[in-house]
Amino acid sequence: MSRKIDIDLLDSGGDSLYVSERKVYPRDVSGRFDRLRKVAVAWLLGMYYVFPWLQWDGRQAVLFDLPARKFHVFGLTFWPQDFTFLAMLLVILALLLFFVTALAGRLWCGYACPQTVWTEVFLWMERWTEGDRPARMKLDAGPWTREKVLRKGAKHALWLVFALWTGFTFVGFFTPITGLGARVWPFDWNGWEVFWVLFYALATWGNAGFLREQVCKYMCPYARFQSAMFDRNTLLIAYDPMRGEPRGPRKRGLQSVLERARGLLDPVAAYDYVFRASEHPSAASNRLQAASTVTFDVGLEAAPLPKFAPEELGDCIDCTMCVQVCPVGIDIRNGLQYECIACGACIDACDEVMDKMGYPHGLIRYSTQNAIDGKSTRVLRPRIAIYGALLLVLVAAWSWGVGTRSPLIADVLRDRNALYRMAADGVENGYTLKLVNKTDATQNYRVTLESANAAIMLDGGPQTVQAAGAQVLSLPLVATAPATLKGRHEVVFVIESTDGTTRETVDSSFFGPM
């Protein structure tokens, strides 16, 4: 029984379920969507790195103060009692994601997702130190030389500095960032601050520098359930096979199919060419080894594509530029795939090639599946209307709730040791009044007691208490009544600011002998 066991090669994959991921080398591209993506990156990272340094009313503008259990967001302060607003905000953000996805596809993934944003910045640093796609591929394939060590070292040094800055800023949202910066030298951070700076830096370095598209493909659940939100009227990035097929190289001078007698193919023939091209890729496509999750019916056999005359070719010249610029390494010509993050890089690359060939733009474009197939597209449809209406109602409710919430929290706790106490002048009940001044200014409050039985009153009469900004107070109170009072009676504690702008009531009970 001493024979060799065959092992699937990682390069070929074989029948193994575990195939090593090939590194993706996205080519640099310029165009309208690339400019839009750069603006989005600058705007989002600008907010992330600048907001902690802004000041608002003498404090950090955005600070999640966990020890004090307060979240400061510019002029708003959220307390633990405002948890419902946080829960509602999360529901609003989830519903907004559903609404945008059903309407315009994965715009979040392509332009606003933190994984996309930081990966884009790390790619900029990689291109700056190692060069564009061909240079990076050549550098990785070559032996370790002085130049390779210097280029790789410079790249990782930039990555490390940027990752540490990211981790420092992250901790600065939870600890006053000016104090955190002042304690860098001489170094005086506590253990948790050091841990979270290094942890977030390591996560940024690993996710944006190494894992990259694998986070989108294997770790993020959004890519998996997007199909539940897509329909044939959802805006997506699509290749037009009726115009582009059959693909193939040609000499310049051949007009676009939109300008010559061939015209557009019928959908059946066009998708047949796409299927056969995916099963029998050209030499150019085969060299790229583009990843794809498009599956076809098992058992279908695809005959290789014949050699077409130039006048029979579509507008796709099979240059594979759309694959080379894709940050997740897929071939968009194979159809919609869950890896596609809708960044638009393939559109910019294809438009650039179309310009060189003298063809109109739009072979790869933002469109809907219905529009690609020559059918009408409905923007306003039931799911969009339902998502939009729910979103509008929730945003209005959240805004009203935040805008009208009371700046005072009041609660009354009865004395747990005894229902009542007999005193020389009657019956006493003990209470503890909890007051939270949610404003940043000192406030004066007047505390009174109301009851249907006029004999029940506060010991010493109405009381006035002063609470500093954001202060939590515990005030002992005693209510009294004549000894002849029997049983349980409803009482109401009224807490009102002396300027009359704030008023809170708390229901409680007064007990006498049974």
Coordinates of C-alpha atoms in Angstrom, one line a residue:
M1 CA 0.0 0.0 0.0
S2 CA 3.0 2.3 -0.5
R3 CA 1.8 4.4 -3.5
K4 CA 1.8 8.1 -4.1
I5 CA -1.4 10.1 -3.6
D6 CA -2.2 12.7 -6.2
I7 CA -2.5 16.2 -4.9
D8 CA -4.4 19.0 -6.8
L9 CA -2.0 21.7 -7.9
L10 CA -3.0 25.1 -6.5
D11 CA -2.4 26.8 -9.9
S12 CA -4.8 24.6 -11.7
G13 CA -7.2 24.0 -8.9
G14 CA -8.2 20.6 -10.1
D15 CA -11.2 19.2 -8.3
S16 CA -10.2 20.8 -5.0
L17 CA -12.6 23.0 -3.1
Y18 CA -9.8 25.0 -1.7
V19 CA -7.9 26.9 -4.4
S20 CA -5.3 29.5 -3.6
E21 CA -6.4 33.0 -4.5
R22 CA -4.4 34.6 -7.2
K23 CA -3.2 38.1 -6.5
V24 CA -5.1 40.8 -8.3
Y25 CA -3.0 43.6 -9.9
P26 CA -5.5 46.4 -10.8
R27 CA -4.3 48.6 -13.6
D28 CA -4.5 52.4 -13.1
V29 CA -7.3 54.0 -15.1
S30 CA -8.6 57.5 -15.5
G31 CA -12.1 58.7 -16.3
R32 CA -15.3 60.2 -14.9
F33 CA -16.0 57.4 -12.5
D34 CA -12.3 57.3 -11.3
R35 CA -12.6 61.0 -10.6
L36 CA -15.8 60.5 -8.8
R37 CA -14.3 57.7 -6.7
K38 CA -11.3 59.9 -5.8
V39 CA -13.6 62.7 -4.7
A40 CA -15.6 60.2 -2.5
V41 CA -12.3 58.9 -1.0
A42 CA -11.1 62.4 -0.2
W43 CA -14.4 63.4 1.3
L44 CA -14.9 60.3 3.4
L45 CA -11.4 60.1 4.7
G46 CA -11.4 63.9 5.3
M47 CA -14.4 63.4 7.6
Y48 CA -12.7 60.5 9.4
Y49 CA -9.4 62.2 10.0
V50 CA -10.6 65.8 10.6
F51 CA -13.8 65.4 12.7
P52 CA -12.0 64.4 15.9
W53 CA -9.9 67.5 15.8
L54 CA -12.8 69.9 15.4
Q55 CA -14.1 71.8 18.5
W56 CA -17.7 72.5 19.3
D57 CA -18.8 74.6 22.3
G58 CA -15.4 74.1 24.0
R59 CA -15.3 70.3 23.6
Q60 CA -14.4 67.8 20.9
A61 CA -17.0 67.9 18.1
V62 CA -17.3 64.1 17.7
L63 CA -16.5 62.1 20.8
F64 CA -17.9 58.8 22.0
D65 CA -17.2 59.2 25.7
L66 CA -17.8 55.6 27.0
P67 CA -16.7 56.2 30.6
A68 CA -19.1 59.1 30.9
R69 CA -21.7 57.2 28.9
K70 CA -22.2 60.1 26.5
F71 CA -21.9 60.5 22.8
H72 CA -21.2 64.0 21.5
V73 CA -21.9 64.6 17.8
F74 CA -21.4 68.3 17.2
G75 CA -24.3 70.1 18.9
L76 CA -26.1 66.9 20.0
T77 CA -25.4 64.8 23.1
F78 CA -26.8 61.3 23.4
W79 CA -27.2 59.6 26.8
P80 CA -27.9 55.9 27.5
Q81 CA -31.6 56.8 27.8
D82 CA -31.4 57.9 24.1
F83 CA -30.6 54.3 23.0
T84 CA -33.9 54.1 21.1
F85 CA -32.6 56.9 18.8
L86 CA -29.5 54.9 18.1
A87 CA -31.5 51.8 17.3
M88 CA -33.8 53.7 15.1
L89 CA -30.8 55.3 13.3
L90 CA -29.4 51.8 12.6
V91 CA -32.7 50.8 11.1
I92 CA -32.7 54.0 9.0
L93 CA -29.2 53.2 7.7
A94 CA -30.1 49.6 6.8
L95 CA -33.3 50.7 5.0
L96 CA -31.3 53.4 3.2
L97 CA -28.9 50.7 2.0
F98 CA -31.8 48.6 0.8
F99 CA -33.3 51.6 -1.0
V100 CA -30.1 52.6 -2.7
T101 CA -29.3 49.0 -3.7
A102 CA -32.7 48.4 -5.2
L103 CA -32.5 51.6 -7.1
A104 CA -28.9 52.0 -8.2
G105 CA -27.1 48.8 -7.3
R106 CA -23.9 48.5 -5.2
L107 CA -23.0 52.2 -5.0
W108 CA -22.1 51.8 -1.3
C109 CA -19.5 49.1 -2.2
G110 CA -18.0 51.0 -5.1
Y111 CA -17.7 54.4 -3.5
A112 CA -18.4 54.6 0.3
C113 CA -17.5 51.2 1.9
P114 CA -14.5 51.6 4.3
Q115 CA -12.9 48.5 2.7
T116 CA -13.1 50.1 -0.7
V117 CA -11.9 53.5 0.5
W118 CA -8.9 52.4 2.4
T119 CA -7.9 49.8 -0.3
E120 CA -8.0 52.6 -2.9
V121 CA -5.5 54.6 -0.8
F122 CA -3.3 51.6 -0.2
L123 CA -3.3 51.0 -4.0
W124 CA -2.2 54.6 -4.6
M125 CA 0.8 54.1 -2.3
E126 CA 1.5 50.7 -4.0
R127 CA 1.5 52.3 -7.5
W128 CA 3.6 55.2 -6.3
T129 CA 6.4 52.9 -4.9
E130 CA 6.2 49.8 -7.3
G131 CA 4.7 51.2 -10.5
D132 CA 1.5 50.2 -12.4
R133 CA 0.2 46.7 -13.1
P134 CA 3.0 45.4 -15.4
A135 CA 5.8 46.8 -13.2
R136 CA 4.2 45.3 -10.0
M137 CA 3.7 41.9 -11.7
K138 CA 7.3 41.9 -12.9
L139 CA 8.6 42.9 -9.5
D140 CA 6.7 40.1 -7.7
A141 CA 7.8 37.5 -10.2
G142 CA 11.5 38.6 -10.1
P143 CA 14.2 37.6 -7.6
W144 CA 14.9 39.5 -4.5
T145 CA 17.3 42.3 -5.5
R146 CA 18.3 45.6 -3.8
E147 CA 15.6 47.5 -5.9
K148 CA 12.9 45.0 -4.9
V149 CA 13.8 45.3 -1.2
L150 CA 13.8 49.1 -1.4
R151 CA 10.5 49.3 -3.3
K152 CA 8.7 46.7 -1.1
G153 CA 10.2 48.3 2.1
A154 CA 9.1 51.8 1.0
K155 CA 5.6 50.5 0.3
H156 CA 5.2 48.8 3.7
A157 CA 6.7 51.8 5.5
L158 CA 4.0 54.0 3.9
W159 CA 1.3 51.5 4.7
L160 CA 2.5 51.2 8.3
V161 CA 2.5 55.0 8.9
F162 CA -0.9 55.4 7.3
A163 CA -2.3 52.4 9.3
L164 CA -1.0 53.7 12.6
W165 CA -2.4 57.1 11.8
T166 CA -5.8 55.4 11.1
G167 CA -5.6 53.5 14.4
F168 CA -4.6 56.7 16.3
T169 CA -7.6 58.5 14.8
F170 CA -10.0 55.7 15.6
V171 CA -9.0 55.8 19.3
G172 CA -9.3 59.6 19.1
F173 CA -13.1 59.2 18.6
F174 CA -13.3 57.6 22.1
T175 CA -10.6 59.4 23.9
P176 CA -10.0 63.2 23.5
I177 CA -7.6 63.2 20.6
T178 CA -5.7 66.3 21.7
G179 CA -4.8 64.7 25.0
L180 CA -4.0 61.4 23.2
G181 CA -1.6 63.3 20.9
A182 CA 0.0 65.2 23.7
R183 CA 0.8 62.0 25.5
V184 CA 2.7 60.5 22.5
W185 CA 5.9 62.0 23.8
P186 CA 6.8 61.3 26.5
F187 CA 4.8 58.2 25.9
D188 CA 2.0 57.9 28.5
W189 CA -0.8 55.9 26.9
N190 CA -2.7 53.3 29.0
G191 CA -2.9 49.7 28.0
W192 CA -6.2 49.9 26.2
E193 CA -5.2 52.9 24.1
V194 CA -2.1 51.1 23.0
F195 CA -4.1 47.9 22.2
W196 CA -6.8 49.6 20.1
V197 CA -4.3 51.8 18.2
L198 CA -2.3 48.7 17.3
F199 CA -5.3 46.5 16.7
Y200 CA -7.0 48.9 14.3
A201 CA -3.7 49.7 12.6
L202 CA -3.1 46.0 12.0
A203 CA -6.7 45.4 10.8
T204 CA -6.3 48.3 8.3
W205 CA -2.9 47.1 7.1
G206 CA -4.2 43.5 6.7
N207 CA -7.5 44.3 5.1
A208 CA -6.5 47.1 2.8
G209 CA -3.0 45.9 2.0
F210 CA -3.4 42.1 1.7
L211 CA -6.9 40.7 1.9
R212 CA -8.5 43.5 -0.3
E213 CA -11.0 41.9 -2.6
Q214 CA -11.2 38.7 -0.5
V215 CA -13.0 40.7 2.2
C216 CA -15.7 41.6 -0.3
K217 CA -15.9 38.1 -1.7
Y218 CA -15.8 36.0 1.4
M219 CA -16.2 38.1 4.6
C220 CA -18.8 40.7 3.7
P221 CA -22.4 39.4 3.8
Y222 CA -23.7 42.3 1.7
A223 CA -22.4 40.6 -1.5
R224 CA -24.3 37.5 -0.7
F225 CA -27.7 38.9 -0.1
Q226 CA -27.7 41.6 -2.7
S227 CA -29.5 39.3 -5.1
A228 CA -32.6 39.6 -2.9
M229 CA -32.6 43.4 -3.5
F230 CA -31.8 43.3 -7.2
D231 CA -34.3 43.0 -10.0
R232 CA -34.2 43.6 -13.8
N233 CA -34.8 47.3 -13.2
T234 CA -31.9 47.8 -10.8
L235 CA -29.1 50.0 -12.1
L236 CA -25.9 48.0 -12.5
I237 CA -22.7 47.9 -14.5
A238 CA -23.3 45.7 -17.6
Y239 CA -21.7 44.7 -20.8
D240 CA -23.8 45.0 -23.9
P241 CA -23.4 41.6 -25.7
M242 CA -25.7 42.5 -28.5
R243 CA -23.3 45.3 -29.5
G244 CA -20.0 43.7 -28.4
E245 CA -20.3 40.1 -29.6
P246 CA -18.6 38.4 -31.2
R247 CA -15.5 39.9 -29.7
G248 CA -12.1 39.9 -31.4
P249 CA -9.2 42.1 -32.5
R250 CA -9.3 44.1 -35.7
K251 CA -7.5 46.8 -37.6
R252 CA -8.5 50.4 -37.0
G253 CA -10.9 51.8 -39.5
L254 CA -13.7 49.3 -39.1
Q255 CA -16.8 51.2 -38.0
S256 CA -18.9 50.5 -34.9
V257 CA -21.8 48.1 -35.3
L258 CA -24.0 51.1 -34.6
E259 CA -22.7 52.6 -37.8
R260 CA -22.5 49.7 -40.2
A261 CA -25.0 47.2 -41.7
R262 CA -24.5 44.4 -39.2
G263 CA -26.2 46.3 -36.4
L264 CA -27.0 44.7 -33.0
L265 CA -27.3 41.0 -32.6
D266 CA -30.4 39.3 -31.3
P267 CA -30.2 38.5 -27.6
V268 CA -30.1 34.7 -28.1
A269 CA -27.1 34.8 -30.4
A270 CA -25.3 37.4 -28.3
Y271 CA -25.6 35.4 -25.0
D272 CA -24.6 32.2 -26.8
Y273 CA -21.4 33.9 -27.9
V274 CA -20.8 35.1 -24.3
F275 CA -21.3 31.6 -23.0
R276 CA -19.0 30.0 -25.6
A277 CA -16.4 32.7 -25.0
S278 CA -16.4 32.0 -21.3
E279 CA -16.0 28.3 -21.9
H280 CA -13.3 28.7 -24.5
P281 CA -11.5 32.0 -23.6
S282 CA -9.2 33.6 -26.1
A283 CA -5.4 33.7 -25.5
A284 CA -5.7 37.2 -24.2
S285 CA -8.5 36.4 -21.7
N286 CA -6.8 33.1 -20.7
R287 CA -3.6 34.9 -19.7
L288 CA -5.5 37.0 -17.2
Q289 CA -7.3 34.0 -15.6
A290 CA -10.1 36.3 -14.6
A291 CA -12.2 35.0 -11.7
S292 CA -15.9 34.4 -12.3
T293 CA -18.8 32.9 -10.4
V294 CA -21.2 32.8 -13.3
T295 CA -22.5 29.3 -13.6
F296 CA -24.4 27.7 -16.5
D297 CA -26.5 24.6 -16.7
V298 CA -24.5 21.5 -15.9
G299 CA -24.2 19.3 -19.0
L300 CA -24.3 22.0 -21.6
E301 CA -21.5 21.8 -24.1
A302 CA -20.1 24.9 -25.7
A303 CA -18.5 24.7 -29.1
P304 CA -15.5 26.9 -29.7
L305 CA -16.2 30.2 -31.5
P306 CA -15.3 30.2 -35.2
K307 CA -13.1 32.7 -36.7
F308 CA -15.2 35.7 -37.8
A309 CA -14.6 38.1 -40.6
P310 CA -13.9 41.6 -39.5
E311 CA -17.3 42.9 -40.7
E312 CA -19.0 40.2 -38.5
L313 CA -17.2 41.3 -35.3
G314 CA -18.9 43.3 -32.6
D315 CA -17.4 46.4 -30.9
C316 CA -15.5 44.5 -28.2
I317 CA -11.9 44.1 -29.4
D318 CA -11.0 41.6 -26.7
C319 CA -8.3 43.9 -25.3
T320 CA -9.2 42.7 -21.7
M321 CA -8.6 46.2 -20.3
C322 CA -11.9 45.8 -18.4
V323 CA -10.5 42.8 -16.6
Q324 CA -7.1 44.4 -16.0
V325 CA -8.5 47.5 -14.2
C326 CA -11.1 45.5 -12.1
P327 CA -10.1 45.6 -8.4
V328 CA -11.7 42.2 -7.8
G329 CA -10.3 40.6 -10.9
I330 CA -13.6 39.5 -12.7
D331 CA -14.6 39.7 -16.3
I332 CA -17.7 41.9 -16.5
R333 CA -18.4 40.5 -20.0
N334 CA -19.5 37.2 -18.4
G335 CA -22.5 39.0 -16.8
L336 CA -23.5 40.2 -13.4
Q337 CA -21.4 38.6 -10.6
Y338 CA -21.6 39.0 -6.9
E339 CA -18.0 40.1 -6.7
C340 CA -18.7 43.2 -8.7
I341 CA -18.5 46.2 -6.4
A342 CA -19.8 48.7 -9.1
C343 CA -16.8 50.9 -8.9
G344 CA -17.1 51.8 -12.6
A345 CA -13.4 51.2 -13.4
C346 CA -14.3 48.9 -16.3
I347 CA -16.5 51.6 -17.8
D348 CA -13.6 54.1 -17.8
A349 CA -11.3 51.6 -19.3
C350 CA -13.7 50.6 -22.0
D351 CA -14.6 54.2 -22.8
E352 CA -10.9 55.0 -23.3
V353 CA -10.5 52.1 -25.7
M354 CA -13.7 53.1 -27.6
D355 CA -12.2 56.6 -28.0
K356 CA -9.0 55.1 -29.5
M357 CA -11.1 53.0 -31.9
G358 CA -13.4 55.9 -32.8
Y359 CA -16.5 54.0 -31.4
P360 CA -19.3 55.5 -29.2
H361 CA -19.1 55.1 -25.5
G362 CA -21.4 52.6 -23.7
L363 CA -20.3 49.1 -24.6
I364 CA -19.9 48.7 -20.8
R365 CA -22.1 51.1 -19.0
Y366 CA -24.4 51.8 -16.0
S367 CA -27.8 50.4 -17.2
T368 CA -30.5 47.9 -16.2
Q369 CA -30.9 44.4 -17.4
N370 CA -34.1 45.4 -19.1
A371 CA -32.4 48.2 -20.9
I372 CA -29.6 46.0 -22.1
D373 CA -32.1 43.5 -23.5
G374 CA -34.0 46.3 -25.3
K375 CA -37.0 46.4 -22.9
S376 CA -38.5 49.3 -21.0
T377 CA -37.1 50.2 -17.6
R378 CA -39.3 51.2 -14.6
V379 CA -37.6 53.4 -12.1
L380 CA -40.7 53.8 -9.8
R381 CA -41.8 50.4 -8.8
P382 CA -43.5 48.9 -5.7
R383 CA -40.4 48.1 -3.7
I384 CA -38.8 51.5 -4.4
A385 CA -42.1 53.2 -3.3
I386 CA -42.3 51.1 -0.1
Y387 CA -38.6 51.6 0.8
G388 CA -38.9 55.3 0.1
A389 CA -42.1 55.8 2.1
L390 CA -40.7 53.9 5.1
L391 CA -37.5 55.8 4.9
L392 CA -39.2 59.1 4.8
V393 CA -41.4 58.2 7.8
L394 CA -38.5 56.9 9.9
V395 CA -36.3 59.9 9.1
A396 CA -39.1 62.3 10.0
A397 CA -39.8 60.4 13.3
W398 CA -36.2 60.3 14.2
S399 CA -35.7 64.0 13.5
W400 CA -38.8 65.0 15.5
G401 CA -37.8 62.7 18.4
V402 CA -34.2 64.1 18.6
G403 CA -35.4 67.7 18.2
T404 CA -38.1 67.5 20.8
R405 CA -36.5 65.3 23.4
S406 CA -36.4 66.6 26.9
P407 CA -33.1 68.1 28.2
L408 CA -34.0 66.7 31.6
I409 CA -34.1 63.1 32.9
A410 CA -36.0 62.6 36.1
D411 CA -36.8 59.4 38.0
V412 CA -38.1 58.8 41.5
L413 CA -37.2 55.7 43.6
R414 CA -39.1 54.8 46.7
D415 CA -37.3 53.9 49.9
R416 CA -37.0 50.1 49.8
N417 CA -36.5 49.7 53.5
A418 CA -40.1 50.5 54.6
L419 CA -43.4 51.4 53.0
Y420 CA -43.8 54.2 55.5
R421 CA -42.5 55.6 58.8
M422 CA -44.5 56.8 61.7
A423 CA -43.3 60.2 63.0
A424 CA -44.4 62.5 65.8
D425 CA -46.4 64.7 63.4
G426 CA -47.7 61.9 61.1
V427 CA -46.7 59.5 58.4
E428 CA -43.6 59.8 56.3
N429 CA -42.5 58.2 53.0
G430 CA -38.9 58.4 51.8
Y431 CA -37.9 58.9 48.1
T432 CA -34.7 59.4 46.1
L433 CA -35.1 61.8 43.1
K434 CA -32.6 61.1 40.3
L435 CA -32.0 64.2 38.1
V436 CA -29.9 64.3 34.9
N437 CA -29.2 67.7 33.3
K438 CA -28.6 66.8 29.7
T439 CA -27.6 70.3 28.7
D440 CA -24.1 71.8 28.9
A441 CA -25.2 74.8 31.0
T442 CA -26.1 75.0 34.7
Q443 CA -29.8 74.7 35.4
N444 CA -32.0 75.4 38.4
Y445 CA -35.0 73.2 39.0
R446 CA -38.1 73.5 41.3
V447 CA -39.4 70.2 42.7
T448 CA -43.1 70.1 43.9
L449 CA -45.5 67.3 44.8
E450 CA -49.1 67.0 43.5
S451 CA -51.8 64.7 44.9
A452 CA -55.5 64.3 44.9
N453 CA -55.2 64.3 48.7
A454 CA -54.1 67.8 49.7
A455 CA -52.8 66.5 53.0
I456 CA -49.9 64.8 51.3
M457 CA -47.0 67.3 50.8
L458 CA -43.3 67.6 50.6
D459 CA -41.5 68.0 53.9
G460 CA -40.3 71.6 53.9
G461 CA -42.4 72.5 50.9
P462 CA -41.3 72.9 47.3
Q463 CA -37.5 72.6 46.9
T464 CA -35.1 74.2 44.5
V465 CA -32.0 72.3 43.3
Q466 CA -29.1 73.4 41.0
A467 CA -27.5 71.0 38.5
A468 CA -24.3 71.8 36.6
G469 CA -24.1 70.9 32.9
A470 CA -24.3 67.2 32.3
Q471 CA -24.5 66.5 36.0
V472 CA -26.3 63.6 37.6
L473 CA -27.9 64.3 40.9
S474 CA -29.5 62.2 43.7
L475 CA -31.8 64.2 45.9
P476 CA -33.4 62.6 49.0
L477 CA -37.0 63.7 49.5
V478 CA -39.6 63.1 52.3
A479 CA -43.3 63.3 51.8
T480 CA -45.5 63.7 54.9
A481 CA -49.2 63.3 55.8
P482 CA -51.4 63.2 58.9
A483 CA -51.4 60.0 61.0
T484 CA -55.1 59.6 60.1
L485 CA -54.2 58.9 56.4
K486 CA -54.7 55.3 55.6
G487 CA -53.8 53.1 52.6
R488 CA -52.2 53.8 49.2
H489 CA -52.5 57.2 47.4
E490 CA -51.2 58.3 44.0
V491 CA -48.7 61.2 44.0
V492 CA -46.9 63.0 41.2
F493 CA -43.5 64.7 41.5
V494 CA -43.2 67.7 39.2
I495 CA -39.7 68.9 38.3
E496 CA -39.6 72.2 36.4
S497 CA -36.8 74.5 35.4
T498 CA -37.1 77.9 37.0
D499 CA -37.2 79.6 33.6
G500 CA -40.2 77.4 32.6
T501 CA -38.7 75.8 29.5
T502 CA -38.5 72.3 30.8
R503 CA -41.0 70.2 32.8
E504 CA -41.0 66.6 33.7
T505 CA -43.5 64.6 35.9
V506 CA -42.9 61.3 37.7
D507 CA -45.7 59.1 39.0
S508 CA -45.3 57.4 42.4
S509 CA -47.2 56.3 45.5
F510 CA -47.6 57.3 49.1
F511 CA -48.4 54.7 51.7
G512 CA -50.0 55.0 55.1
P513 CA -51.0 52.4 57.7
M514 CA -53.4 49.8 56.3

